[in-house]
Amino acid sequence: MGSYAAVVLAGGAARRMGGVDKPALPVGGRSMRDRVLAAVADAAPRVLVGPAEVVPPGVRVTREAPAGGGPVAAAAAGLALLDPDTTVVALLAADLPLLTRAAIGDLLTHLDEGRQLDGVCFVDADGRRQSLCGVWRVAALCAGLDRLAVERRGDLAGASVRALLGGLLVGEVPWAGAGPPPWFDCDTDEDVRRAEEWVR
């Protein structure tokens, strides 16, 4: 697999954590947002969708419309900033502090080998897709966004990721690597504490 881009979604409201800027919370002394961006340091471009005062050099920043409109609206905003010739994108939540470049490489390899697939994502031990820890063909995501925009009369706010991916052929990748699962997301304070223990 050659070059790829990355879109990191960081605009959630974190209601279960009191509405804090969850991706800015530190794990192992580094914000979850920066950890995810570091895992895709070789992506070009890297796009962050959400509030951010300081980002690494070269990272493009945008917001979903409306702000807080959900992951599908955020994905649309991020994809709009990709270069026209981008064919593959990693679509990632910003609260994945255990994500690594090796995990991204595993996904890219599976997509490369499954040429008929529209994308691949990790699945957990219970078989649940971790859709915001995956890599996708840009054309397929854009087609899904276009379909949803027609169905919802142009309003992507509140649309579900499941609806976006509903018509796509998705490969499911179990995590076989060493260490904690890269798709582990932090929705609660307890999740953050668990992540801290893993990165020690």
mmCIF file with all atom_site columns, C-alpha atoms in Angstrom:
data_model
loop_
_atom_site.group_PDB
_atom_site.id
_atom_site.type_symbol
_atom_site.label_atom_id
_atom_site.label_alt_id
_atom_site.label_comp_id
_atom_site.label_asym_id
_atom_site.label_entity_id
_atom_site.label_seq_id
_atom_site.pdbx_PDB_ins_code
_atom_site.Cartn_x
_atom_site.Cartn_y
_atom_site.Cartn_z
_atom_site.occupancy
_atom_site.B_iso_or_equiv
_atom_site.pdbx_formal_charge
_atom_site.auth_seq_id
_atom_site.auth_comp_id
_atom_site.auth_asym_id
_atom_site.auth_atom_id
_atom_site.pdbx_PDB_model_num
ATOM 1   C CA . MET A 1 1   ? 0.000   0.000   0.000  1.00 0.00 ? 1   MET A CA 1
ATOM 2   C CA . GLY A 1 2   ? 1.378   3.393   -0.981 1.00 0.00 ? 2   GLY A CA 1
ATOM 3   C CA . SER A 1 3   ? 0.523   6.781   0.420  1.00 0.00 ? 3   SER A CA 1
ATOM 4   C CA . TYR A 1 4   ? -2.529  7.451   2.534  1.00 0.00 ? 4   TYR A CA 1
ATOM 5   C CA . ALA A 1 5   ? -4.158  10.370  4.312  1.00 0.00 ? 5   ALA A CA 1
ATOM 6   C CA . ALA A 1 6   ? -5.638  10.551  7.803  1.00 0.00 ? 6   ALA A CA 1
ATOM 7   C CA . VAL A 1 7   ? -8.725  12.287  9.157  1.00 0.00 ? 7   VAL A CA 1
ATOM 8   C CA . VAL A 1 8   ? -8.917  12.443  12.955 1.00 0.00 ? 8   VAL A CA 1
ATOM 9   C CA . LEU A 1 9   ? -12.308 13.235  14.473 1.00 0.00 ? 9   LEU A CA 1
ATOM 10  C CA . ALA A 1 10  ? -11.999 15.300  17.652 1.00 0.00 ? 10  ALA A CA 1
ATOM 11  C CA . GLY A 1 11  ? -15.272 17.182  17.934 1.00 0.00 ? 11  GLY A CA 1
ATOM 12  C CA . GLY A 1 12  ? -17.340 15.017  20.297 1.00 0.00 ? 12  GLY A CA 1
ATOM 13  C CA . ALA A 1 13  ? -19.116 16.477  23.304 1.00 0.00 ? 13  ALA A CA 1
ATOM 14  C CA . ALA A 1 14  ? -17.797 13.874  25.822 1.00 0.00 ? 14  ALA A CA 1
ATOM 15  C CA . ARG A 1 15  ? -21.072 13.993  27.763 1.00 0.00 ? 15  ARG A CA 1
ATOM 16  C CA . ARG A 1 16  ? -20.093 11.000  29.918 1.00 0.00 ? 16  ARG A CA 1
ATOM 17  C CA . MET A 1 17  ? -17.006 12.949  31.033 1.00 0.00 ? 17  MET A CA 1
ATOM 18  C CA . GLY A 1 18  ? -18.717 16.231  31.861 1.00 0.00 ? 18  GLY A CA 1
ATOM 19  C CA . GLY A 1 19  ? -18.278 17.827  28.442 1.00 0.00 ? 19  GLY A CA 1
ATOM 20  C CA . VAL A 1 20  ? -14.492 18.206  28.655 1.00 0.00 ? 20  VAL A CA 1
ATOM 21  C CA . ASP A 1 21  ? -12.268 18.408  25.575 1.00 0.00 ? 21  ASP A CA 1
ATOM 22  C CA . LYS A 1 22  ? -11.703 14.665  25.763 1.00 0.00 ? 22  LYS A CA 1
ATOM 23  C CA . PRO A 1 23  ? -9.039  14.337  23.041 1.00 0.00 ? 23  PRO A CA 1
ATOM 24  C CA . ALA A 1 24  ? -6.937  16.900  24.920 1.00 0.00 ? 24  ALA A CA 1
ATOM 25  C CA . LEU A 1 25  ? -6.780  14.713  28.035 1.00 0.00 ? 25  LEU A CA 1
ATOM 26  C CA . PRO A 1 26  ? -3.305  13.321  28.641 1.00 0.00 ? 26  PRO A CA 1
ATOM 27  C CA . VAL A 1 27  ? -2.418  9.646   28.648 1.00 0.00 ? 27  VAL A CA 1
ATOM 28  C CA . GLY A 1 28  ? 1.168   8.927   29.547 1.00 0.00 ? 28  GLY A CA 1
ATOM 29  C CA . GLY A 1 29  ? 1.940   12.652  29.525 1.00 0.00 ? 29  GLY A CA 1
ATOM 30  C CA . ARG A 1 30  ? 0.644   13.240  25.999 1.00 0.00 ? 30  ARG A CA 1
ATOM 31  C CA . SER A 1 31  ? -2.834  14.197  24.814 1.00 0.00 ? 31  SER A CA 1
ATOM 32  C CA . MET A 1 32  ? -4.883  11.468  23.200 1.00 0.00 ? 32  MET A CA 1
ATOM 33  C CA . ARG A 1 33  ? -5.262  13.704  20.127 1.00 0.00 ? 33  ARG A CA 1
ATOM 34  C CA . ASP A 1 34  ? -1.492  14.000  19.719 1.00 0.00 ? 34  ASP A CA 1
ATOM 35  C CA . ARG A 1 35  ? -1.051  10.263  20.238 1.00 0.00 ? 35  ARG A CA 1
ATOM 36  C CA . VAL A 1 36  ? -3.437  9.510   17.380 1.00 0.00 ? 36  VAL A CA 1
ATOM 37  C CA . LEU A 1 37  ? -1.769  12.097  15.129 1.00 0.00 ? 37  LEU A CA 1
ATOM 38  C CA . ALA A 1 38  ? 1.620   10.544  15.946 1.00 0.00 ? 38  ALA A CA 1
ATOM 39  C CA . ALA A 1 39  ? 0.366   7.081   14.940 1.00 0.00 ? 39  ALA A CA 1
ATOM 40  C CA . VAL A 1 40  ? -0.310  8.459   11.449 1.00 0.00 ? 40  VAL A CA 1
ATOM 41  C CA . ALA A 1 41  ? 2.761   10.696  11.240 1.00 0.00 ? 41  ALA A CA 1
ATOM 42  C CA . ASP A 1 42  ? 3.521   9.372   7.742  1.00 0.00 ? 42  ASP A CA 1
ATOM 43  C CA . ALA A 1 43  ? 0.035   10.176  6.407  1.00 0.00 ? 43  ALA A CA 1
ATOM 44  C CA . ALA A 1 44  ? -0.278  13.074  3.970  1.00 0.00 ? 44  ALA A CA 1
ATOM 45  C CA . PRO A 1 45  ? -2.189  15.098  4.644  1.00 0.00 ? 45  PRO A CA 1
ATOM 46  C CA . ARG A 1 46  ? -3.268  14.732  8.247  1.00 0.00 ? 46  ARG A CA 1
ATOM 47  C CA . VAL A 1 47  ? -6.560  16.487  8.989  1.00 0.00 ? 47  VAL A CA 1
ATOM 48  C CA . LEU A 1 48  ? -7.911  17.174  12.464 1.00 0.00 ? 48  LEU A CA 1
ATOM 49  C CA . VAL A 1 49  ? -11.632 17.901  12.716 1.00 0.00 ? 49  VAL A CA 1
ATOM 50  C CA . GLY A 1 50  ? -12.434 19.639  15.968 1.00 0.00 ? 50  GLY A CA 1
ATOM 51  C CA . PRO A 1 51  ? -11.185 22.310  18.352 1.00 0.00 ? 51  PRO A CA 1
ATOM 52  C CA . ALA A 1 52  ? -7.423  22.571  18.648 1.00 0.00 ? 52  ALA A CA 1
ATOM 53  C CA . GLU A 1 53  ? -5.276  25.499  19.748 1.00 0.00 ? 53  GLU A CA 1
ATOM 54  C CA . VAL A 1 54  ? -1.942  23.867  18.920 1.00 0.00 ? 54  VAL A CA 1
ATOM 55  C CA . VAL A 1 55  ? -1.329  21.036  16.454 1.00 0.00 ? 55  VAL A CA 1
ATOM 56  C CA . PRO A 1 56  ? 1.835   19.484  15.034 1.00 0.00 ? 56  PRO A CA 1
ATOM 57  C CA . PRO A 1 57  ? 3.282   21.169  11.938 1.00 0.00 ? 57  PRO A CA 1
ATOM 58  C CA . GLY A 1 58  ? 1.516   20.320  8.708  1.00 0.00 ? 58  GLY A CA 1
ATOM 59  C CA . VAL A 1 59  ? -1.748  19.197  10.309 1.00 0.00 ? 59  VAL A CA 1
ATOM 60  C CA . ARG A 1 60  ? -4.781  20.768  8.661  1.00 0.00 ? 60  ARG A CA 1
ATOM 61  C CA . VAL A 1 61  ? -7.581  21.786  11.032 1.00 0.00 ? 61  VAL A CA 1
ATOM 62  C CA . THR A 1 62  ? -11.275 22.227  10.299 1.00 0.00 ? 62  THR A CA 1
ATOM 63  C CA . ARG A 1 63  ? -14.651 21.973  12.046 1.00 0.00 ? 63  ARG A CA 1
ATOM 64  C CA . GLU A 1 64  ? -17.766 20.051  11.195 1.00 0.00 ? 64  GLU A CA 1
ATOM 65  C CA . ALA A 1 65  ? -20.905 22.001  10.317 1.00 0.00 ? 65  ALA A CA 1
ATOM 66  C CA . PRO A 1 66  ? -22.597 22.534  12.649 1.00 0.00 ? 66  PRO A CA 1
ATOM 67  C CA . ALA A 1 67  ? -20.015 22.207  15.420 1.00 0.00 ? 67  ALA A CA 1
ATOM 68  C CA . GLY A 1 68  ? -20.940 19.117  17.410 1.00 0.00 ? 68  GLY A CA 1
ATOM 69  C CA . GLY A 1 69  ? -22.828 17.710  14.408 1.00 0.00 ? 69  GLY A CA 1
ATOM 70  C CA . GLY A 1 70  ? -21.443 14.235  14.939 1.00 0.00 ? 70  GLY A CA 1
ATOM 71  C CA . PRO A 1 71  ? -18.922 11.920  13.303 1.00 0.00 ? 71  PRO A CA 1
ATOM 72  C CA . VAL A 1 72  ? -20.478 11.805  9.820  1.00 0.00 ? 72  VAL A CA 1
ATOM 73  C CA . ALA A 1 73  ? -20.592 15.599  9.535  1.00 0.00 ? 73  ALA A CA 1
ATOM 74  C CA . ALA A 1 74  ? -17.018 15.648  10.845 1.00 0.00 ? 74  ALA A CA 1
ATOM 75  C CA . ALA A 1 75  ? -15.905 13.025  8.327  1.00 0.00 ? 75  ALA A CA 1
ATOM 76  C CA . ALA A 1 76  ? -17.403 15.115  5.515  1.00 0.00 ? 76  ALA A CA 1
ATOM 77  C CA . ALA A 1 77  ? -15.508 18.197  6.709  1.00 0.00 ? 77  ALA A CA 1
ATOM 78  C CA . GLY A 1 78  ? -12.259 16.259  6.947  1.00 0.00 ? 78  GLY A CA 1
ATOM 79  C CA . LEU A 1 79  ? -12.564 14.583  3.563  1.00 0.00 ? 79  LEU A CA 1
ATOM 80  C CA . ALA A 1 80  ? -13.179 17.991  1.982  1.00 0.00 ? 80  ALA A CA 1
ATOM 81  C CA . LEU A 1 81  ? -9.623  18.994  2.947  1.00 0.00 ? 81  LEU A CA 1
ATOM 82  C CA . LEU A 1 82  ? -7.916  16.016  1.312  1.00 0.00 ? 82  LEU A CA 1
ATOM 83  C CA . ASP A 1 83  ? -5.858  16.466  -1.824 1.00 0.00 ? 83  ASP A CA 1
ATOM 84  C CA . PRO A 1 84  ? -7.817  15.556  -4.980 1.00 0.00 ? 84  PRO A CA 1
ATOM 85  C CA . ASP A 1 85  ? -5.586  12.576  -5.775 1.00 0.00 ? 85  ASP A CA 1
ATOM 86  C CA . THR A 1 86  ? -5.944  10.949  -2.335 1.00 0.00 ? 86  THR A CA 1
ATOM 87  C CA . THR A 1 87  ? -7.307  7.424   -2.688 1.00 0.00 ? 87  THR A CA 1
ATOM 88  C CA . VAL A 1 88  ? -7.004  5.948   0.824  1.00 0.00 ? 88  VAL A CA 1
ATOM 89  C CA . VAL A 1 89  ? -7.739  7.558   4.183  1.00 0.00 ? 89  VAL A CA 1
ATOM 90  C CA . ALA A 1 90  ? -7.486  6.441   7.775  1.00 0.00 ? 90  ALA A CA 1
ATOM 91  C CA . LEU A 1 91  ? -10.649 7.615   9.551  1.00 0.00 ? 91  LEU A CA 1
ATOM 92  C CA . LEU A 1 92  ? -9.953  7.703   13.262 1.00 0.00 ? 92  LEU A CA 1
ATOM 93  C CA . ALA A 1 93  ? -11.501 8.825   16.512 1.00 0.00 ? 93  ALA A CA 1
ATOM 94  C CA . ALA A 1 94  ? -9.238  11.164  18.480 1.00 0.00 ? 94  ALA A CA 1
ATOM 95  C CA . ASP A 1 95  ? -9.654  9.203   21.729 1.00 0.00 ? 95  ASP A CA 1
ATOM 96  C CA . LEU A 1 96  ? -7.573  6.151   20.770 1.00 0.00 ? 96  LEU A CA 1
ATOM 97  C CA . PRO A 1 97  ? -4.461  6.616   22.949 1.00 0.00 ? 97  PRO A CA 1
ATOM 98  C CA . LEU A 1 98  ? -3.181  3.097   22.284 1.00 0.00 ? 98  LEU A CA 1
ATOM 99  C CA . LEU A 1 99  ? -3.195  3.392   18.491 1.00 0.00 ? 99  LEU A CA 1
ATOM 100 C CA . THR A 1 100 ? 0.173   2.671   16.868 1.00 0.00 ? 100 THR A CA 1
ATOM 101 C CA . ARG A 1 101 ? 1.712   2.947   13.425 1.00 0.00 ? 101 ARG A CA 1
ATOM 102 C CA . ALA A 1 102 ? 1.987   -0.845  13.398 1.00 0.00 ? 102 ALA A CA 1
ATOM 103 C CA . ALA A 1 103 ? -1.775  -1.125  13.812 1.00 0.00 ? 103 ALA A CA 1
ATOM 104 C CA . ILE A 1 104 ? -2.358  1.330   10.967 1.00 0.00 ? 104 ILE A CA 1
ATOM 105 C CA . GLY A 1 105 ? 0.073   -0.688  8.857  1.00 0.00 ? 105 GLY A CA 1
ATOM 106 C CA . ASP A 1 106 ? -1.906  -3.844  9.570  1.00 0.00 ? 106 ASP A CA 1
ATOM 107 C CA . LEU A 1 107 ? -5.099  -2.161  8.335  1.00 0.00 ? 107 LEU A CA 1
ATOM 108 C CA . LEU A 1 108 ? -3.401  -0.800  5.216  1.00 0.00 ? 108 LEU A CA 1
ATOM 109 C CA . THR A 1 109 ? -2.049  -4.255  4.387  1.00 0.00 ? 109 THR A CA 1
ATOM 110 C CA . HIS A 1 110 ? -5.503  -5.834  4.705  1.00 0.00 ? 110 HIS A CA 1
ATOM 111 C CA . LEU A 1 111 ? -7.025  -3.174  2.459  1.00 0.00 ? 111 LEU A CA 1
ATOM 112 C CA . ASP A 1 112 ? -4.275  -3.641  -0.104 1.00 0.00 ? 112 ASP A CA 1
ATOM 113 C CA . GLU A 1 113 ? -4.824  -7.393  -0.141 1.00 0.00 ? 113 GLU A CA 1
ATOM 114 C CA . GLY A 1 114 ? -8.610  -7.027  -0.353 1.00 0.00 ? 114 GLY A CA 1
ATOM 115 C CA . ARG A 1 115 ? -8.790  -5.041  -3.561 1.00 0.00 ? 115 ARG A CA 1
ATOM 116 C CA . GLN A 1 116 ? -12.559 -5.504  -3.797 1.00 0.00 ? 116 GLN A CA 1
ATOM 117 C CA . LEU A 1 117 ? -13.079 -3.996  -0.339 1.00 0.00 ? 117 LEU A CA 1
ATOM 118 C CA . ASP A 1 118 ? -14.221 -0.431  0.267  1.00 0.00 ? 118 ASP A CA 1
ATOM 119 C CA . GLY A 1 119 ? -12.464 -0.335  3.619  1.00 0.00 ? 119 GLY A CA 1
ATOM 120 C CA . VAL A 1 120 ? -11.293 -2.306  6.615  1.00 0.00 ? 120 VAL A CA 1
ATOM 121 C CA . CYS A 1 121 ? -11.584 -1.734  10.338 1.00 0.00 ? 121 CYS A CA 1
ATOM 122 C CA . PHE A 1 122 ? -10.701 -3.562  13.515 1.00 0.00 ? 122 PHE A CA 1
ATOM 123 C CA . VAL A 1 123 ? -13.233 -5.746  15.296 1.00 0.00 ? 123 VAL A CA 1
ATOM 124 C CA . ASP A 1 124 ? -13.133 -6.442  19.014 1.00 0.00 ? 124 ASP A CA 1
ATOM 125 C CA . ALA A 1 125 ? -13.275 -9.839  20.684 1.00 0.00 ? 125 ALA A CA 1
ATOM 126 C CA . ASP A 1 126 ? -17.082 -9.749  20.594 1.00 0.00 ? 126 ASP A CA 1
ATOM 127 C CA . GLY A 1 127 ? -17.151 -9.136  16.853 1.00 0.00 ? 127 GLY A CA 1
ATOM 128 C CA . ARG A 1 128 ? -18.133 -5.461  17.099 1.00 0.00 ? 128 ARG A CA 1
ATOM 129 C CA . ARG A 1 129 ? -16.741 -3.266  14.360 1.00 0.00 ? 129 ARG A CA 1
ATOM 130 C CA . GLN A 1 130 ? -14.523 -0.420  15.498 1.00 0.00 ? 130 GLN A CA 1
ATOM 131 C CA . SER A 1 131 ? -15.476 1.725   12.519 1.00 0.00 ? 131 SER A CA 1
ATOM 132 C CA . LEU A 1 132 ? -13.533 4.797   13.634 1.00 0.00 ? 132 LEU A CA 1
ATOM 133 C CA . CYS A 1 133 ? -10.345 2.774   13.722 1.00 0.00 ? 133 CYS A CA 1
ATOM 134 C CA . GLY A 1 134 ? -10.154 1.856   10.054 1.00 0.00 ? 134 GLY A CA 1
ATOM 135 C CA . VAL A 1 135 ? -8.847  2.730   6.622  1.00 0.00 ? 135 VAL A CA 1
ATOM 136 C CA . TRP A 1 136 ? -11.115 3.383   3.678  1.00 0.00 ? 136 TRP A CA 1
ATOM 137 C CA . ARG A 1 137 ? -11.124 4.100   -0.017 1.00 0.00 ? 137 ARG A CA 1
ATOM 138 C CA . VAL A 1 138 ? -11.912 7.795   -0.360 1.00 0.00 ? 138 VAL A CA 1
ATOM 139 C CA . ALA A 1 139 ? -14.216 7.265   -3.335 1.00 0.00 ? 139 ALA A CA 1
ATOM 140 C CA . ALA A 1 140 ? -16.360 4.830   -1.348 1.00 0.00 ? 140 ALA A CA 1
ATOM 141 C CA . LEU A 1 141 ? -16.660 7.172   1.645  1.00 0.00 ? 141 LEU A CA 1
ATOM 142 C CA . CYS A 1 142 ? -17.542 10.100  -0.601 1.00 0.00 ? 142 CYS A CA 1
ATOM 143 C CA . ALA A 1 143 ? -20.203 8.000   -2.335 1.00 0.00 ? 143 ALA A CA 1
ATOM 144 C CA . GLY A 1 144 ? -21.632 7.112   1.061  1.00 0.00 ? 144 GLY A CA 1
ATOM 145 C CA . LEU A 1 145 ? -21.691 10.766  2.079  1.00 0.00 ? 145 LEU A CA 1
ATOM 146 C CA . ASP A 1 146 ? -23.411 11.722  -1.171 1.00 0.00 ? 146 ASP A CA 1
ATOM 147 C CA . ARG A 1 147 ? -26.047 9.027   -0.626 1.00 0.00 ? 147 ARG A CA 1
ATOM 148 C CA . LEU A 1 148 ? -26.706 10.170  2.937  1.00 0.00 ? 148 LEU A CA 1
ATOM 149 C CA . ALA A 1 149 ? -26.868 13.814  1.883  1.00 0.00 ? 149 ALA A CA 1
ATOM 150 C CA . VAL A 1 150 ? -29.625 12.949  -0.590 1.00 0.00 ? 150 VAL A CA 1
ATOM 151 C CA . GLU A 1 151 ? -31.501 10.834  1.949  1.00 0.00 ? 151 GLU A CA 1
ATOM 152 C CA . ARG A 1 152 ? -31.221 13.527  4.627  1.00 0.00 ? 152 ARG A CA 1
ATOM 153 C CA . ARG A 1 153 ? -31.762 16.503  2.300  1.00 0.00 ? 153 ARG A CA 1
ATOM 154 C CA . GLY A 1 154 ? -28.243 17.782  2.820  1.00 0.00 ? 154 GLY A CA 1
ATOM 155 C CA . ASP A 1 155 ? -28.237 17.584  6.624  1.00 0.00 ? 155 ASP A CA 1
ATOM 156 C CA . LEU A 1 156 ? -25.522 15.212  7.856  1.00 0.00 ? 156 LEU A CA 1
ATOM 157 C CA . ALA A 1 157 ? -25.730 16.375  11.472 1.00 0.00 ? 157 ALA A CA 1
ATOM 158 C CA . GLY A 1 158 ? -26.614 13.480  13.725 1.00 0.00 ? 158 GLY A CA 1
ATOM 159 C CA . ALA A 1 159 ? -26.179 10.820  11.036 1.00 0.00 ? 159 ALA A CA 1
ATOM 160 C CA . SER A 1 160 ? -24.658 7.578   12.253 1.00 0.00 ? 160 SER A CA 1
ATOM 161 C CA . VAL A 1 161 ? -21.402 6.052   11.091 1.00 0.00 ? 161 VAL A CA 1
ATOM 162 C CA . ARG A 1 162 ? -23.323 2.814   10.565 1.00 0.00 ? 162 ARG A CA 1
ATOM 163 C CA . ALA A 1 163 ? -25.566 4.610   8.069  1.00 0.00 ? 163 ALA A CA 1
ATOM 164 C CA . LEU A 1 164 ? -22.532 6.029   6.273  1.00 0.00 ? 164 LEU A CA 1
ATOM 165 C CA . LEU A 1 165 ? -20.910 2.626   5.916  1.00 0.00 ? 165 LEU A CA 1
ATOM 166 C CA . GLY A 1 166 ? -24.126 0.695   5.324  1.00 0.00 ? 166 GLY A CA 1
ATOM 167 C CA . GLY A 1 167 ? -23.616 0.206   1.603  1.00 0.00 ? 167 GLY A CA 1
ATOM 168 C CA . LEU A 1 168 ? -19.868 -0.426  1.744  1.00 0.00 ? 168 LEU A CA 1
ATOM 169 C CA . LEU A 1 169 ? -18.022 -3.723  1.535  1.00 0.00 ? 169 LEU A CA 1
ATOM 170 C CA . VAL A 1 170 ? -16.046 -3.754  4.782  1.00 0.00 ? 170 VAL A CA 1
ATOM 171 C CA . GLY A 1 171 ? -13.278 -6.107  5.808  1.00 0.00 ? 171 GLY A CA 1
ATOM 172 C CA . GLU A 1 172 ? -13.079 -6.906  9.520  1.00 0.00 ? 172 GLU A CA 1
ATOM 173 C CA . VAL A 1 173 ? -9.619  -7.206  11.075 1.00 0.00 ? 173 VAL A CA 1
ATOM 174 C CA . PRO A 1 174 ? -9.098  -8.829  14.483 1.00 0.00 ? 174 PRO A CA 1
ATOM 175 C CA . TRP A 1 175 ? -6.137  -7.468  16.431 1.00 0.00 ? 175 TRP A CA 1
ATOM 176 C CA . ALA A 1 176 ? -3.399  -10.088 16.440 1.00 0.00 ? 176 ALA A CA 1
ATOM 177 C CA . GLY A 1 177 ? -0.502  -7.899  17.530 1.00 0.00 ? 177 GLY A CA 1
ATOM 178 C CA . ALA A 1 178 ? 1.263   -7.663  20.839 1.00 0.00 ? 178 ALA A CA 1
ATOM 179 C CA . GLY A 1 179 ? 0.037   -5.256  23.472 1.00 0.00 ? 179 GLY A CA 1
ATOM 180 C CA . PRO A 1 180 ? -3.336  -3.657  24.143 1.00 0.00 ? 180 PRO A CA 1
ATOM 181 C CA . PRO A 1 181 ? -5.971  -3.296  21.433 1.00 0.00 ? 181 PRO A CA 1
ATOM 182 C CA . PRO A 1 182 ? -5.331  -0.206  19.287 1.00 0.00 ? 182 PRO A CA 1
ATOM 183 C CA . TRP A 1 183 ? -9.062  0.444   18.992 1.00 0.00 ? 183 TRP A CA 1
ATOM 184 C CA . PHE A 1 184 ? -9.509  0.976   22.736 1.00 0.00 ? 184 PHE A CA 1
ATOM 185 C CA . ASP A 1 185 ? -11.320 4.292   23.098 1.00 0.00 ? 185 ASP A CA 1
ATOM 186 C CA . CYS A 1 186 ? -11.718 6.407   26.208 1.00 0.00 ? 186 CYS A CA 1
ATOM 187 C CA . ASP A 1 187 ? -15.356 7.253   26.898 1.00 0.00 ? 187 ASP A CA 1
ATOM 188 C CA . THR A 1 188 ? -15.089 7.462   30.685 1.00 0.00 ? 188 THR A CA 1
ATOM 189 C CA . ASP A 1 189 ? -12.568 8.483   33.340 1.00 0.00 ? 189 ASP A CA 1
ATOM 190 C CA . GLU A 1 190 ? -12.096 4.790   34.098 1.00 0.00 ? 190 GLU A CA 1
ATOM 191 C CA . ASP A 1 191 ? -11.136 4.179   30.454 1.00 0.00 ? 191 ASP A CA 1
ATOM 192 C CA . VAL A 1 192 ? -8.479  6.881   30.727 1.00 0.00 ? 192 VAL A CA 1
ATOM 193 C CA . ARG A 1 193 ? -7.089  5.248   33.879 1.00 0.00 ? 193 ARG A CA 1
ATOM 194 C CA . ARG A 1 194 ? -6.926  1.878   32.110 1.00 0.00 ? 194 ARG A CA 1
ATOM 195 C CA . ALA A 1 195 ? -5.096  3.439   29.173 1.00 0.00 ? 195 ALA A CA 1
ATOM 196 C CA . GLU A 1 196 ? -2.629  5.047   31.574 1.00 0.00 ? 196 GLU A CA 1
ATOM 197 C CA . GLU A 1 197 ? -1.855  1.639   33.053 1.00 0.00 ? 197 GLU A CA 1
ATOM 198 C CA . TRP A 1 198 ? -1.261  0.159   29.603 1.00 0.00 ? 198 TRP A CA 1
ATOM 199 C CA . VAL A 1 199 ? 1.202   2.852   28.509 1.00 0.00 ? 199 VAL A CA 1
ATOM 200 C CA . ARG A 1 200 ? 3.346   2.692   31.654 1.00 0.00 ? 200 ARG A CA 1
#
